[in-house]
């Protein structure tokens, strides 16, 4: 009891009142404060920067030609330099923006920011009727109307009292909860340890292939040299299945007995038919999924797809390590379906709202959101290019280390969605007010 009394005495009346209001309105006392949360985000940003600058990152960012010549920047072949694609021109434009300054290239129109938690990600000199009102940080810009830290400072409060009041407002409003939810998703996905996981998986695959090559016949070895592929015998397929932990053949969608009876020509015919079906996206599994009224989709892992539009409601269908191209989402609402390490190119969202579906390390290019609101779906280390939001409001979906370019928000208000370490260039915000956000 005395210890409790001492801890109470240490708090000023303002701090005690702020704590009381926070407990009364939120129902519980906060276990962590905003400064600790912000420090955690800062550490994550440092980790991302360190991994980007690490020597091991060159393997993914540079061509083999550049690695041999020790070039610091990626070069292009003569053909690539002559015929630049759209994405290359976009990234060249962004590089020029970064070198020459980006403040003059963003524009806001009728998009006020009410009680923003973080500085504006769109550092723009062109604002029309788009002020920042009652910001949670010190803001000396002419567009700012009342900064809470300055207001509390002028009231004569001590630093700790001002911090306590700001903490109380963050707790009661729910802004800090939204950010901590995003960080919790990031921690549970363990993205910073994925290098080790992928390395171990690759190592197992390499070992399995080495063991398989030892069993190749002379004919199979000749096929590999001349054609680059060969057909396995039934015994070799069984060996692979055993190494992958498959005990019953019924567990895999493959008729091994039927395969064993095929001759060489029939095997080749079956191979080309399967390739044709995959190219046309006409797998049996796809048709089974389409017939379900509310599909409880299994996780999609290591399954890249292209020219494959998605329709219908999906629940519990996470997508992991599965890049996509020209695969629009049309009337495709989703719940609990996160995208992790699954980049997409030309992936428009058309009337496809989603809930509890975060995007983590899944950069999107050419992915406009049209009539696609989202809730409780943070973007974490997730860059966007050519991906504007149109009539797509969002709530409790913070952007953390997710830069955006050649996009913006049109008629897309948002609330409780702060942008942290998230820059925006060549973007436009029109009629998109924010509340307790960026």
Tab-separated table of C-alpha atoms in Angstrom:
chain	number	residue	atom	x	y	z
A	1	UNK	CA	0.000	0.000	0.000
A	2	UNK	CA	2.742	2.573	0.806
A	3	UNK	CA	4.425	1.883	-2.556
A	4	UNK	CA	1.172	2.635	-4.343
A	5	UNK	CA	0.800	5.852	-2.387
A	6	UNK	CA	4.348	6.942	-3.298
A	7	UNK	CA	3.810	6.324	-7.005
A	8	UNK	CA	0.627	8.414	-6.849
A	9	UNK	CA	2.395	11.293	-5.119
A	10	UNK	CA	4.997	11.460	-7.871
A	11	UNK	CA	2.326	12.312	-10.449
A	12	UNK	CA	1.165	15.894	-10.847
A	13	UNK	CA	-2.575	16.722	-10.762
A	14	UNK	CA	-2.585	17.132	-14.552
A	15	UNK	CA	-0.994	13.693	-15.040
A	16	UNK	CA	-3.465	12.083	-12.621
A	17	UNK	CA	-6.417	13.716	-14.370
A	18	UNK	CA	-5.141	12.628	-17.806
A	19	UNK	CA	-4.719	9.061	-16.545
A	20	UNK	CA	-8.218	9.103	-14.999
A	21	UNK	CA	-9.849	10.313	-18.233
A	22	UNK	CA	-7.931	7.736	-20.270
A	23	UNK	CA	-9.053	4.874	-17.991
A	24	UNK	CA	-12.654	6.109	-17.878
A	25	UNK	CA	-13.073	6.491	-21.632
A	26	UNK	CA	-10.921	3.652	-22.962
A	27	UNK	CA	-11.731	1.185	-20.168
A	28	UNK	CA	-8.115	0.348	-19.333
A	29	UNK	CA	-4.800	1.967	-18.562
A	30	UNK	CA	-2.335	2.096	-21.422
A	31	UNK	CA	0.563	-0.330	-21.073
A	32	UNK	CA	2.896	1.696	-23.288
A	33	UNK	CA	3.196	5.332	-24.261
A	34	UNK	CA	3.345	7.024	-27.627
A	35	UNK	CA	7.040	7.873	-27.357
A	36	UNK	CA	7.944	4.190	-26.928
A	37	UNK	CA	5.778	3.314	-29.908
A	38	UNK	CA	7.465	5.993	-32.008
A	39	UNK	CA	10.928	4.770	-30.933
A	40	UNK	CA	9.935	1.249	-32.016
A	41	UNK	CA	8.961	2.536	-35.454
A	42	UNK	CA	12.248	4.443	-35.690
A	43	UNK	CA	14.156	1.229	-34.983
A	44	UNK	CA	12.225	-0.556	-37.741
A	45	UNK	CA	13.105	2.255	-40.170
A	46	UNK	CA	16.793	1.877	-39.261
A	47	UNK	CA	16.592	-1.887	-39.852
A	48	UNK	CA	15.068	-1.338	-43.284
A	49	UNK	CA	17.767	1.189	-44.206
A	50	UNK	CA	20.542	-1.126	-42.988
A	51	UNK	CA	19.220	-4.081	-44.981
A	52	UNK	CA	18.844	-1.900	-48.080
A	53	UNK	CA	22.461	-0.722	-47.804
A	54	UNK	CA	23.875	-4.129	-46.879
A	55	UNK	CA	26.235	-5.770	-49.358
A	56	UNK	CA	23.936	-8.807	-49.558
A	57	UNK	CA	21.192	-6.592	-51.033
A	58	UNK	CA	23.275	-6.054	-54.175
A	59	UNK	CA	22.499	-9.606	-55.276
A	60	UNK	CA	18.831	-8.626	-55.651
A	61	UNK	CA	19.253	-5.035	-56.845
A	62	UNK	CA	22.043	-5.358	-59.432
A	63	UNK	CA	22.692	-7.432	-62.532
A	64	UNK	CA	25.446	-10.049	-62.483
A	65	UNK	CA	27.314	-7.781	-64.925
A	66	UNK	CA	27.204	-4.955	-62.348
A	67	UNK	CA	28.341	-7.228	-59.528
A	68	UNK	CA	31.396	-8.351	-61.502
A	69	UNK	CA	32.357	-4.769	-62.407
A	70	UNK	CA	31.512	-3.532	-58.886
A	71	UNK	CA	29.016	-0.967	-60.208
A	72	UNK	CA	27.086	0.821	-57.473
A	73	UNK	CA	24.016	1.374	-59.672
A	74	UNK	CA	22.093	-1.018	-61.887
A	75	UNK	CA	22.920	-0.630	-65.580
A	76	UNK	CA	20.726	-1.559	-68.547
A	77	UNK	CA	21.419	-3.581	-71.645
A	78	UNK	CA	21.574	-1.815	-75.027
A	79	UNK	CA	18.101	-3.071	-75.945
A	80	UNK	CA	16.638	-1.974	-72.602
A	81	UNK	CA	18.231	1.455	-72.936
A	82	UNK	CA	16.813	1.889	-76.437
A	83	UNK	CA	13.250	0.838	-75.613
A	84	UNK	CA	12.426	1.993	-72.110
A	85	UNK	CA	9.340	0.509	-70.534
A	86	UNK	CA	6.751	2.453	-68.553
A	87	UNK	CA	8.036	1.384	-65.137
A	88	UNK	CA	11.620	2.321	-65.940
A	89	UNK	CA	10.539	5.791	-67.055
A	90	UNK	CA	8.487	6.186	-63.874
A	91	UNK	CA	11.416	5.262	-61.640
A	92	UNK	CA	13.780	7.515	-63.617
A	93	UNK	CA	11.317	10.333	-63.056
A	94	UNK	CA	11.222	9.629	-59.323
A	95	UNK	CA	15.007	9.612	-59.110
A	96	UNK	CA	15.042	13.032	-60.743
A	97	UNK	CA	12.446	14.259	-58.267
A	98	UNK	CA	14.518	13.081	-55.297
A	99	UNK	CA	17.582	14.894	-56.628
A	100	UNK	CA	15.829	18.172	-57.449
A	101	UNK	CA	13.372	18.390	-54.550
A	102	UNK	CA	9.823	17.151	-54.293
A	103	UNK	CA	7.971	19.812	-52.311
A	104	UNK	CA	6.707	21.565	-55.443
A	105	UNK	CA	5.361	18.431	-57.090
A	106	UNK	CA	2.483	17.567	-54.724
A	107	UNK	CA	-0.885	19.312	-54.635
A	108	UNK	CA	-3.732	19.458	-52.104
A	109	UNK	CA	-7.224	20.781	-52.773
A	110	UNK	CA	-10.017	20.895	-50.180
A	111	UNK	CA	-8.280	18.188	-48.136
A	112	UNK	CA	-7.891	19.480	-44.561
A	113	UNK	CA	-5.992	17.430	-41.984
A	114	UNK	CA	-7.794	17.414	-38.629
A	115	UNK	CA	-5.699	16.475	-35.575
A	116	UNK	CA	-2.910	14.845	-37.633
A	117	UNK	CA	-0.646	12.539	-35.629
A	118	UNK	CA	2.414	12.827	-37.912
A	119	UNK	CA	3.735	15.477	-40.336
A	120	UNK	CA	2.183	15.482	-43.788
A	121	UNK	CA	3.611	12.771	-46.044
A	122	UNK	CA	2.802	15.042	-49.016
A	123	UNK	CA	5.336	17.811	-48.480
A	124	UNK	CA	3.641	20.277	-50.778
A	125	UNK	CA	3.895	24.011	-51.308
A	126	UNK	CA	0.642	23.987	-53.305
A	127	UNK	CA	-2.341	23.795	-50.952
A	128	UNK	CA	-5.815	25.158	-51.550
A	129	UNK	CA	-8.134	25.169	-48.526
A	130	UNK	CA	-6.178	22.271	-47.008
A	131	UNK	CA	-4.933	23.365	-43.572
A	132	UNK	CA	-3.644	21.225	-40.716
A	133	UNK	CA	-5.853	21.710	-37.658
A	134	UNK	CA	-4.783	20.892	-34.067
A	135	UNK	CA	-1.752	18.801	-34.980
A	136	UNK	CA	-0.162	16.502	-32.395
A	137	UNK	CA	3.318	17.767	-33.272
A	138	UNK	CA	4.987	21.160	-33.441
A	139	UNK	CA	4.243	22.683	-36.817
A	140	UNK	CA	5.496	26.124	-37.868
A	141	UNK	CA	4.078	25.984	-41.395
A	142	UNK	CA	1.658	28.779	-42.401
A	143	UNK	CA	-1.053	26.200	-43.181
A	144	UNK	CA	-1.175	24.967	-39.580
A	145	UNK	CA	-4.085	26.094	-37.392
A	146	UNK	CA	-3.340	25.490	-33.701
A	147	UNK	CA	-0.666	22.980	-32.767
A	148	UNK	CA	-1.567	21.043	-29.596
A	149	UNK	CA	2.024	20.950	-28.235
A	150	UNK	CA	2.323	24.724	-28.715
A	151	UNK	CA	-1.119	25.300	-27.210
A	152	UNK	CA	-0.230	23.260	-24.121
A	153	UNK	CA	3.162	24.949	-23.911
A	154	UNK	CA	1.585	28.415	-23.893
A	155	UNK	CA	-0.834	27.282	-21.190
A	156	UNK	CA	2.131	27.092	-18.817
A	157	UNK	CA	2.129	23.304	-18.383
A	158	UNK	CA	5.338	21.486	-17.582
A	159	UNK	CA	6.828	19.162	-20.208
A	160	UNK	CA	5.675	15.969	-18.417
A	161	UNK	CA	2.160	17.357	-18.023
A	162	UNK	CA	1.978	18.253	-21.710
A	163	UNK	CA	3.183	14.766	-22.605
A	164	UNK	CA	0.551	13.207	-20.313
A	165	UNK	CA	-2.261	15.185	-21.959
A	166	UNK	CA	-1.081	14.227	-25.454
A	167	UNK	CA	-0.852	10.580	-24.379
A	168	UNK	CA	-4.404	10.759	-23.048
A	169	UNK	CA	-5.725	12.194	-26.323
A	170	UNK	CA	-3.869	9.506	-28.303
A	171	UNK	CA	-5.356	6.749	-26.118
A	172	UNK	CA	-8.913	8.059	-26.109
A	173	UNK	CA	-8.959	8.722	-29.859
A	174	UNK	CA	-7.634	5.252	-30.718
A	175	UNK	CA	-4.830	6.561	-32.944
A	176	UNK	CA	-2.091	4.827	-30.952
A	177	UNK	CA	-4.065	1.562	-30.998
A	178	UNK	CA	-4.125	1.643	-34.811
A	179	UNK	CA	-0.357	2.089	-34.986
A	180	UNK	CA	0.346	-0.626	-32.416
A	181	UNK	CA	-1.943	-2.985	-34.323
A	182	UNK	CA	0.147	-2.436	-37.457
A	183	UNK	CA	3.364	-3.041	-35.528
A	184	UNK	CA	1.906	-6.204	-34.024
A	185	UNK	CA	1.134	-7.512	-37.523
A	186	UNK	CA	4.708	-6.726	-38.570
A	187	UNK	CA	6.180	-8.533	-35.555
A	188	UNK	CA	4.042	-11.639	-36.050
A	189	UNK	CA	4.976	-11.936	-39.720
A	190	UNK	CA	8.648	-11.874	-38.674
A	191	UNK	CA	9.660	-10.168	-41.917
A	192	UNK	CA	13.175	-9.313	-40.770
A	193	UNK	CA	13.980	-12.995	-40.256
A	194	UNK	CA	12.573	-14.057	-43.627
A	195	UNK	CA	16.063	-14.117	-45.149
A	196	UNK	CA	17.020	-17.039	-42.909
A	197	UNK	CA	13.730	-18.842	-43.573
A	198	UNK	CA	14.037	-18.465	-47.361
A	199	UNK	CA	17.701	-19.511	-47.211
A	200	UNK	CA	16.830	-22.703	-45.309
A	201	UNK	CA	13.980	-23.490	-47.711
A	202	UNK	CA	16.235	-22.935	-50.735
A	203	UNK	CA	18.895	-25.124	-49.165
A	204	UNK	CA	16.404	-27.988	-48.741
A	205	UNK	CA	15.204	-27.636	-52.346
A	206	UNK	CA	18.788	-27.700	-53.643
A	207	UNK	CA	19.591	-30.792	-51.598
A	208	UNK	CA	16.463	-32.572	-52.835
A	209	UNK	CA	17.407	-31.822	-56.457
A	210	UNK	CA	20.993	-33.029	-55.908
A	211	UNK	CA	19.697	-36.313	-54.491
A	212	UNK	CA	17.322	-36.642	-57.432
A	213	UNK	CA	20.055	-36.056	-60.045
A	214	UNK	CA	22.040	-38.958	-58.625
A	215	UNK	CA	19.203	-41.281	-59.649
A	216	UNK	CA	18.956	-39.990	-63.256
A	217	UNK	CA	19.312	-42.550	-66.021
A	218	UNK	CA	21.511	-41.887	-69.087
A	219	UNK	CA	18.419	-40.941	-71.098
A	220	UNK	CA	17.285	-38.468	-68.435
A	221	UNK	CA	20.756	-36.890	-68.282
A	222	UNK	CA	20.765	-36.477	-72.063
A	223	UNK	CA	17.307	-34.863	-71.895
A	224	UNK	CA	18.527	-32.376	-69.304
A	225	UNK	CA	21.507	-31.416	-71.464
A	226	UNK	CA	19.630	-31.117	-74.745
A	227	UNK	CA	16.130	-29.986	-73.705
A	228	UNK	CA	16.531	-28.619	-70.174
A	229	UNK	CA	13.882	-30.946	-68.718
A	230	UNK	CA	13.056	-34.622	-68.445
A	231	UNK	CA	10.306	-36.945	-67.228
A	232	UNK	CA	10.758	-38.671	-63.888
A	233	UNK	CA	10.064	-42.313	-63.243
A	234	UNK	CA	7.378	-43.273	-60.731
A	235	UNK	CA	10.028	-44.378	-58.215
A	236	UNK	CA	11.751	-40.992	-58.455
A	237	UNK	CA	8.476	-39.160	-57.885
A	238	UNK	CA	7.835	-41.286	-54.804
A	239	UNK	CA	11.306	-40.371	-53.536
A	240	UNK	CA	10.539	-36.636	-53.855
A	241	UNK	CA	7.181	-37.034	-52.135
A	242	UNK	CA	8.796	-38.879	-49.229
A	243	UNK	CA	11.415	-36.135	-48.854
A	244	UNK	CA	8.626	-33.560	-48.737
A	245	UNK	CA	6.876	-35.464	-45.961
A	246	UNK	CA	3.986	-36.804	-48.071
A	247	UNK	CA	2.996	-40.181	-46.652
A	248	UNK	CA	-0.184	-40.881	-48.635
A	249	UNK	CA	-0.461	-40.350	-52.409
A	250	UNK	CA	-4.065	-39.275	-51.898
A	251	UNK	CA	-2.719	-36.144	-50.197
A	252	UNK	CA	-1.461	-34.804	-53.553
A	253	UNK	CA	-3.591	-34.045	-56.589
A	254	UNK	CA	-1.684	-36.433	-58.864
A	255	UNK	CA	-2.553	-39.926	-60.165
A	256	UNK	CA	0.801	-41.707	-59.953
A	257	UNK	CA	-0.571	-45.043	-61.239
A	258	UNK	CA	-1.994	-43.425	-64.369
A	259	UNK	CA	1.268	-41.546	-64.939
A	260	UNK	CA	3.240	-44.806	-64.674
A	261	UNK	CA	1.234	-46.306	-67.561
A	262	UNK	CA	1.923	-43.429	-69.988
A	263	UNK	CA	4.490	-43.790	-72.756
A	264	UNK	CA	6.917	-41.009	-73.712
A	265	UNK	CA	4.638	-39.389	-76.312
A	266	UNK	CA	1.652	-39.415	-73.946
A	267	UNK	CA	3.764	-37.823	-71.221
A	268	UNK	CA	4.736	-34.978	-73.553
A	269	UNK	CA	1.123	-34.478	-74.670
A	270	UNK	CA	0.010	-34.309	-71.037
A	271	UNK	CA	2.782	-31.810	-70.253
A	272	UNK	CA	1.749	-29.392	-73.015
A	273	UNK	CA	-1.940	-29.702	-72.130
A	274	UNK	CA	-1.168	-28.809	-68.522
A	275	UNK	CA	0.909	-25.824	-69.635
A	276	UNK	CA	-1.997	-24.667	-71.807
A	277	UNK	CA	-4.459	-25.008	-68.919
A	278	UNK	CA	-2.185	-23.030	-66.608
A	279	UNK	CA	-1.742	-20.278	-69.227
A	280	UNK	CA	-5.522	-20.005	-69.632
A	281	UNK	CA	-6.029	-20.210	-65.859
A	282	UNK	CA	-8.378	-23.188	-66.198
A	283	UNK	CA	-7.260	-25.405	-63.325
A	284	UNK	CA	-9.770	-27.692	-61.648
A	285	UNK	CA	-8.991	-26.043	-58.330
A	286	UNK	CA	-10.027	-22.669	-59.735
A	287	UNK	CA	-13.423	-23.976	-60.803
A	288	UNK	CA	-13.965	-25.581	-57.406
A	289	UNK	CA	-13.283	-22.241	-55.727
A	290	UNK	CA	-15.684	-20.386	-58.032
A	291	UNK	CA	-18.572	-22.705	-57.159
A	292	UNK	CA	-18.256	-21.971	-53.431
A	293	UNK	CA	-20.702	-19.327	-52.174
A	294	UNK	CA	-18.307	-18.001	-49.520
A	295	UNK	CA	-14.882	-19.461	-50.276
A	296	UNK	CA	-12.659	-20.164	-47.273
A	297	UNK	CA	-9.532	-20.068	-49.388
A	298	UNK	CA	-6.340	-21.843	-48.388
A	299	UNK	CA	-3.147	-19.830	-48.213
A	300	UNK	CA	-1.647	-19.032	-51.620
A	301	UNK	CA	2.111	-19.569	-51.252
A	302	UNK	CA	4.751	-19.458	-53.993
A	303	UNK	CA	2.048	-19.289	-56.678
A	304	UNK	CA	2.638	-16.405	-59.121
A	305	UNK	CA	-0.280	-15.633	-61.430
A	306	UNK	CA	-1.015	-13.411	-64.422
A	307	UNK	CA	-4.083	-12.385	-66.468
A	308	UNK	CA	-6.188	-13.886	-63.689
A	309	UNK	CA	-8.974	-11.580	-62.427
A	310	UNK	CA	-10.467	-12.335	-59.007
A	311	UNK	CA	-14.212	-12.260	-58.316
A	312	UNK	CA	-16.366	-12.970	-55.273
A	313	UNK	CA	-15.924	-12.833	-51.520
A	314	UNK	CA	-12.817	-14.407	-50.008
A	315	UNK	CA	-12.210	-15.164	-46.339
A	316	UNK	CA	-8.976	-16.343	-44.737
A	317	UNK	CA	-7.081	-16.390	-48.030
A	318	UNK	CA	-3.581	-15.021	-47.353
A	319	UNK	CA	-1.247	-14.550	-50.322
A	320	UNK	CA	2.454	-15.143	-49.588
A	321	UNK	CA	5.411	-14.977	-51.991
A	322	UNK	CA	2.995	-14.873	-54.951
A	323	UNK	CA	3.601	-11.968	-57.355
A	324	UNK	CA	0.894	-11.078	-59.852
A	325	UNK	CA	0.560	-9.100	-63.075
A	326	UNK	CA	-2.531	-7.932	-65.006
A	327	UNK	CA	-4.816	-9.579	-62.440
A	328	UNK	CA	-7.526	-7.094	-61.396
A	329	UNK	CA	-9.688	-7.589	-58.323
A	330	UNK	CA	-13.304	-6.992	-59.396
A	331	UNK	CA	-16.177	-7.210	-56.909
A	332	UNK	CA	-13.760	-9.088	-54.684
A	333	UNK	CA	-14.285	-8.130	-51.022
A	334	UNK	CA	-11.936	-9.922	-48.654
A	335	UNK	CA	-11.586	-10.530	-44.926
A	336	UNK	CA	-8.467	-11.720	-43.116
A	337	UNK	CA	-6.575	-12.083	-46.407
A	338	UNK	CA	-3.175	-10.387	-46.034
A	339	UNK	CA	-0.657	-9.952	-48.856
A	340	UNK	CA	2.908	-10.710	-47.720
A	341	UNK	CA	5.942	-10.489	-50.011
A	342	UNK	CA	3.583	-10.542	-53.018
A	343	UNK	CA	4.242	-7.602	-55.366
A	344	UNK	CA	1.701	-6.742	-58.039
A	345	UNK	CA	1.842	-4.886	-61.355
A	346	UNK	CA	-1.296	-3.479	-63.029
A	347	UNK	CA	-3.547	-4.821	-60.301
A	348	UNK	CA	-6.572	-2.477	-60.075
A	349	UNK	CA	-9.018	-2.841	-57.172
A	350	UNK	CA	-12.566	-2.313	-58.477
A	351	UNK	CA	-15.335	-2.347	-55.856
A	352	UNK	CA	-13.173	-4.644	-53.725
A	353	UNK	CA	-13.276	-3.513	-50.086
A	354	UNK	CA	-11.254	-5.428	-47.538
A	355	UNK	CA	-10.997	-5.777	-43.754
A	356	UNK	CA	-8.118	-7.035	-41.617
A	357	UNK	CA	-6.005	-7.608	-44.723
A	358	UNK	CA	-2.647	-5.852	-44.288
A	359	UNK	CA	-0.181	-5.425	-47.146
A	360	UNK	CA	3.376	-6.188	-46.000
A	361	UNK	CA	6.438	-5.970	-48.245
A	362	UNK	CA	4.153	-6.194	-51.296
A	363	UNK	CA	4.885	-3.193	-53.540
A	364	UNK	CA	2.166	-2.310	-56.053
A	365	UNK	CA	2.576	-0.588	-59.418
A	366	UNK	CA	-0.425	0.498	-61.466
A	367	UNK	CA	-2.920	-0.540	-58.780
A	368	UNK	CA	-5.637	2.131	-58.474
A	369	UNK	CA	-8.245	1.660	-55.746
A	370	UNK	CA	-11.684	2.519	-57.115
A	371	UNK	CA	-14.687	2.270	-54.785
A	372	UNK	CA	-12.579	-0.013	-52.595
A	373	UNK	CA	-12.630	1.164	-48.967
A	374	UNK	CA	-10.575	-0.724	-46.407
A	375	UNK	CA	-10.513	-1.031	-42.613
A	376	UNK	CA	-7.899	-2.298	-40.146
A	377	UNK	CA	-5.505	-3.027	-43.008
A	378	UNK	CA	-2.140	-1.315	-42.459
A	379	UNK	CA	0.482	-0.944	-45.179
A	380	UNK	CA	3.907	-1.879	-43.811
A	381	UNK	CA	7.090	-1.367	-45.861
A	382	UNK	CA	4.848	-1.355	-48.920
A	383	UNK	CA	5.705	1.145	-51.708
A	384	UNK	CA	3.029	2.287	-54.195
A	385	UNK	CA	3.526	3.707	-57.695
A	386	UNK	CA	0.713	4.818	-60.028
A	387	UNK	CA	-1.816	3.681	-57.421
A	388	UNK	CA	-4.288	6.470	-56.542
A	389	UNK	CA	-7.289	6.045	-54.249
A	390	UNK	CA	-10.560	7.104	-55.869
A	391	UNK	CA	-13.756	7.087	-53.798
A	392	UNK	CA	-11.995	4.713	-51.411
A	393	UNK	CA	-12.097	5.913	-47.786
A	394	UNK	CA	-10.136	3.989	-45.173
A	395	UNK	CA	-10.074	3.738	-41.374
A	396	UNK	CA	-7.524	2.448	-38.856
A	397	UNK	CA	-5.050	1.634	-41.623
A	398	UNK	CA	-1.717	3.370	-40.960
A	399	UNK	CA	1.040	3.568	-43.569
A	400	UNK	CA	4.414	2.639	-42.071
A	401	UNK	CA	7.526	3.062	-44.234
A	402	UNK	CA	5.335	2.879	-47.361
A	403	UNK	CA	6.374	5.614	-49.830
A	404	UNK	CA	3.992	6.557	-52.626
A	405	UNK	CA	4.528	8.172	-56.017
A	406	UNK	CA	2.407	9.219	-58.988
A	407	UNK	CA	-0.773	8.680	-56.995
A	408	UNK	CA	-2.859	10.452	-54.387
A	409	UNK	CA	-6.389	10.486	-53.018
A	410	UNK	CA	-9.523	11.721	-54.739
A	411	UNK	CA	-12.737	11.850	-52.706
A	412	UNK	CA	-11.114	9.400	-50.288
A	413	UNK	CA	-11.259	10.641	-46.684
A	414	UNK	CA	-9.540	8.668	-43.944
A	415	UNK	CA	-9.457	8.471	-40.163
A	416	UNK	CA	-7.038	7.106	-37.547
A	417	UNK	CA	-4.530	6.217	-40.265
A	418	UNK	CA	-1.237	8.020	-39.608
A	419	UNK	CA	1.606	7.839	-42.108
A	420	UNK	CA	4.953	7.170	-40.441
A	421	UNK	CA	8.228	7.446	-42.373
A	422	UNK	CA	6.083	7.527	-45.499
A	423	UNK	CA	6.959	10.066	-48.190
A	424	UNK	CA	4.781	10.947	-51.143
A	425	UNK	CA	5.877	12.549	-54.427
A	426	UNK	CA	4.037	13.603	-57.573
A	427	UNK	CA	0.720	13.052	-55.805
A	428	UNK	CA	-2.583	14.917	-55.633
A	429	UNK	CA	-5.145	15.024	-52.812
A	430	UNK	CA	-8.572	16.337	-53.804
A	431	UNK	CA	-11.574	16.502	-51.463
A	432	UNK	CA	-9.935	13.986	-49.131
A	433	UNK	CA	-9.989	15.293	-45.551
A	434	UNK	CA	-8.254	13.320	-42.802
A	435	UNK	CA	-8.978	12.859	-39.093
A	436	UNK	CA	-6.285	11.823	-36.607
A	437	UNK	CA	-4.139	10.657	-39.499
A	438	UNK	CA	-1.176	11.824	-41.541
